[in-house]
Every structure is written in structure tokens, then in C-alpha cells.
Amino acid sequence: TVTQERGAVYGHPLDDFRRANALTLVAAECPHPEVRHALQMICVKIARLIQTPSHTDSIIDIAGYARTCVMILDEEERNEES
């Protein structure tokens, strides 16, 4: 049921995963491991939006992952100052 529901929104996993993998290969160049992870999650959401650009939940998720990048960098800066 889950794969059928997701497939109806994001397309076949083969296509979705190929897109996400291609995007994450570029994100893998980020030297910051935690930011890199957030970027890779954003790539997954972008891959899904390629199939279904009107799926606002993925857009909201991207905004959330971008926010976590800011939170990570802010926390590191606070730790460096103390």
C-alpha cells in the first residue's frame, strides 16, 4: 500500500531513486558532513518535485531542511564563541 501510494505521487522508485542519486552525487561534494546530509535530503525532495512539481509537502520539507542548515551553522558558531 505504501509503495502504491508513494508511486502515485512520486513515480516509480527506479526513476525517483535515479534522480535523487544523480542530485546527491553533487551534494556529496559539500565538505561539511551535517550540512551535506541536509543537502542530500533536499536532493531527495527535488527529485520528487521533478515528478510532481505541485506537491507542496516536498517544497515545505525543502524549506525545513534549509532551516536545519542554518540551525547547525548557528550552533557551531555559538560553540566556537564559548
Short mmCIF file of C-alpha atoms in Angstrom, two decimals:
data_model
loop_
_atom_site.label_atom_id
_atom_site.label_comp_id
_atom_site.label_asym_id
_atom_site.label_seq_id
_atom_site.Cartn_x
_atom_site.Cartn_y
_atom_site.Cartn_z
CA THR A 1 0.00 0.00 0.00
CA VAL A 2 2.74 2.46 0.90
CA THR A 3 4.66 1.87 -2.32
CA GLN A 4 1.48 2.20 -4.37
CA GLU A 5 0.55 5.47 -2.66
CA ARG A 6 4.06 6.91 -2.98
CA GLY A 7 4.33 5.67 -6.57
CA ALA A 8 1.16 7.52 -7.46
CA VAL A 9 2.75 10.75 -6.22
CA TYR A 10 6.48 10.31 -6.94
CA GLY A 11 6.52 7.83 -9.82
CA HIS A 12 8.29 4.50 -9.95
CA PRO A 13 11.08 4.11 -7.37
CA LEU A 14 13.60 3.36 -10.12
CA ASP A 15 13.04 6.78 -11.68
CA ASP A 16 12.78 8.60 -8.35
CA PHE A 17 15.91 6.99 -6.91
CA ARG A 18 17.92 7.58 -10.10
CA ARG A 19 17.08 11.27 -9.99
CA ALA A 20 17.84 11.53 -6.27
CA ASN A 21 21.12 9.67 -6.68
CA ALA A 22 22.25 11.95 -9.52
CA LEU A 23 21.48 15.02 -7.42
CA THR A 24 23.11 13.69 -4.26
CA LEU A 25 26.34 12.99 -6.13
CA VAL A 26 26.77 16.74 -6.47
CA ALA A 27 25.72 17.38 -2.85
CA ALA A 28 28.34 14.83 -1.74
CA GLU A 29 31.00 17.42 -2.62
CA CYS A 30 29.99 19.53 0.40
CA PRO A 31 32.81 19.24 2.96
CA HIS A 32 30.55 19.79 5.99
CA PRO A 33 29.06 16.39 6.94
CA GLU A 34 25.91 17.61 8.68
CA VAL A 35 25.13 20.24 6.06
CA ARG A 36 25.90 17.66 3.39
CA HIS A 37 23.26 15.37 4.87
CA ALA A 38 20.66 18.16 4.82
CA LEU A 39 21.59 18.93 1.21
CA GLN A 40 21.19 15.28 0.29
CA MET A 41 17.74 15.24 1.86
CA ILE A 42 16.89 18.36 -0.14
CA CYS A 43 18.03 16.47 -3.25
CA VAL A 44 15.56 13.69 -2.50
CA LYS A 45 12.78 16.27 -2.28
CA ILE A 46 13.92 17.93 -5.52
CA ALA A 47 13.88 14.55 -7.27
CA ARG A 48 10.30 14.05 -6.14
CA LEU A 49 9.31 17.53 -7.28
CA ILE A 50 10.63 16.75 -10.75
CA GLN A 51 7.91 14.08 -10.98
CA THR A 52 5.21 16.07 -9.18
CA PRO A 53 6.06 19.80 -9.08
CA SER A 54 2.79 20.72 -7.38
CA HIS A 55 3.46 18.53 -4.32
CA THR A 56 3.76 21.33 -1.78
CA ASP A 57 4.70 18.95 1.03
CA SER A 58 8.08 18.39 -0.63
CA ILE A 59 8.56 22.14 -1.01
CA ILE A 60 7.83 22.63 2.68
CA ASP A 61 10.27 19.82 3.52
CA ILE A 62 12.99 21.59 1.50
CA ALA A 63 12.40 24.75 3.50
CA GLY A 64 12.66 22.72 6.70
CA TYR A 65 15.94 21.12 5.67
CA ALA A 66 17.32 24.51 4.65
CA ARG A 67 16.37 25.80 8.09
CA THR A 68 18.22 22.92 9.74
CA CYS A 69 21.37 24.02 7.88
CA VAL A 70 21.06 27.44 9.46
CA MET A 71 20.45 25.84 12.88
CA ILE A 72 23.58 23.70 12.51
CA LEU A 73 25.76 26.62 11.47
CA ASP A 74 24.36 28.85 14.21
CA GLU A 75 25.00 26.18 16.85
CA GLU A 76 28.57 25.66 15.65
CA GLU A 77 29.16 29.40 15.80
CA ARG A 78 27.81 29.54 19.36
CA ASN A 79 30.04 26.64 20.36
CA GLU A 80 33.10 28.37 18.88
CA GLU A 81 32.34 31.56 20.81
CA SER A 82 32.10 29.78 24.17
#
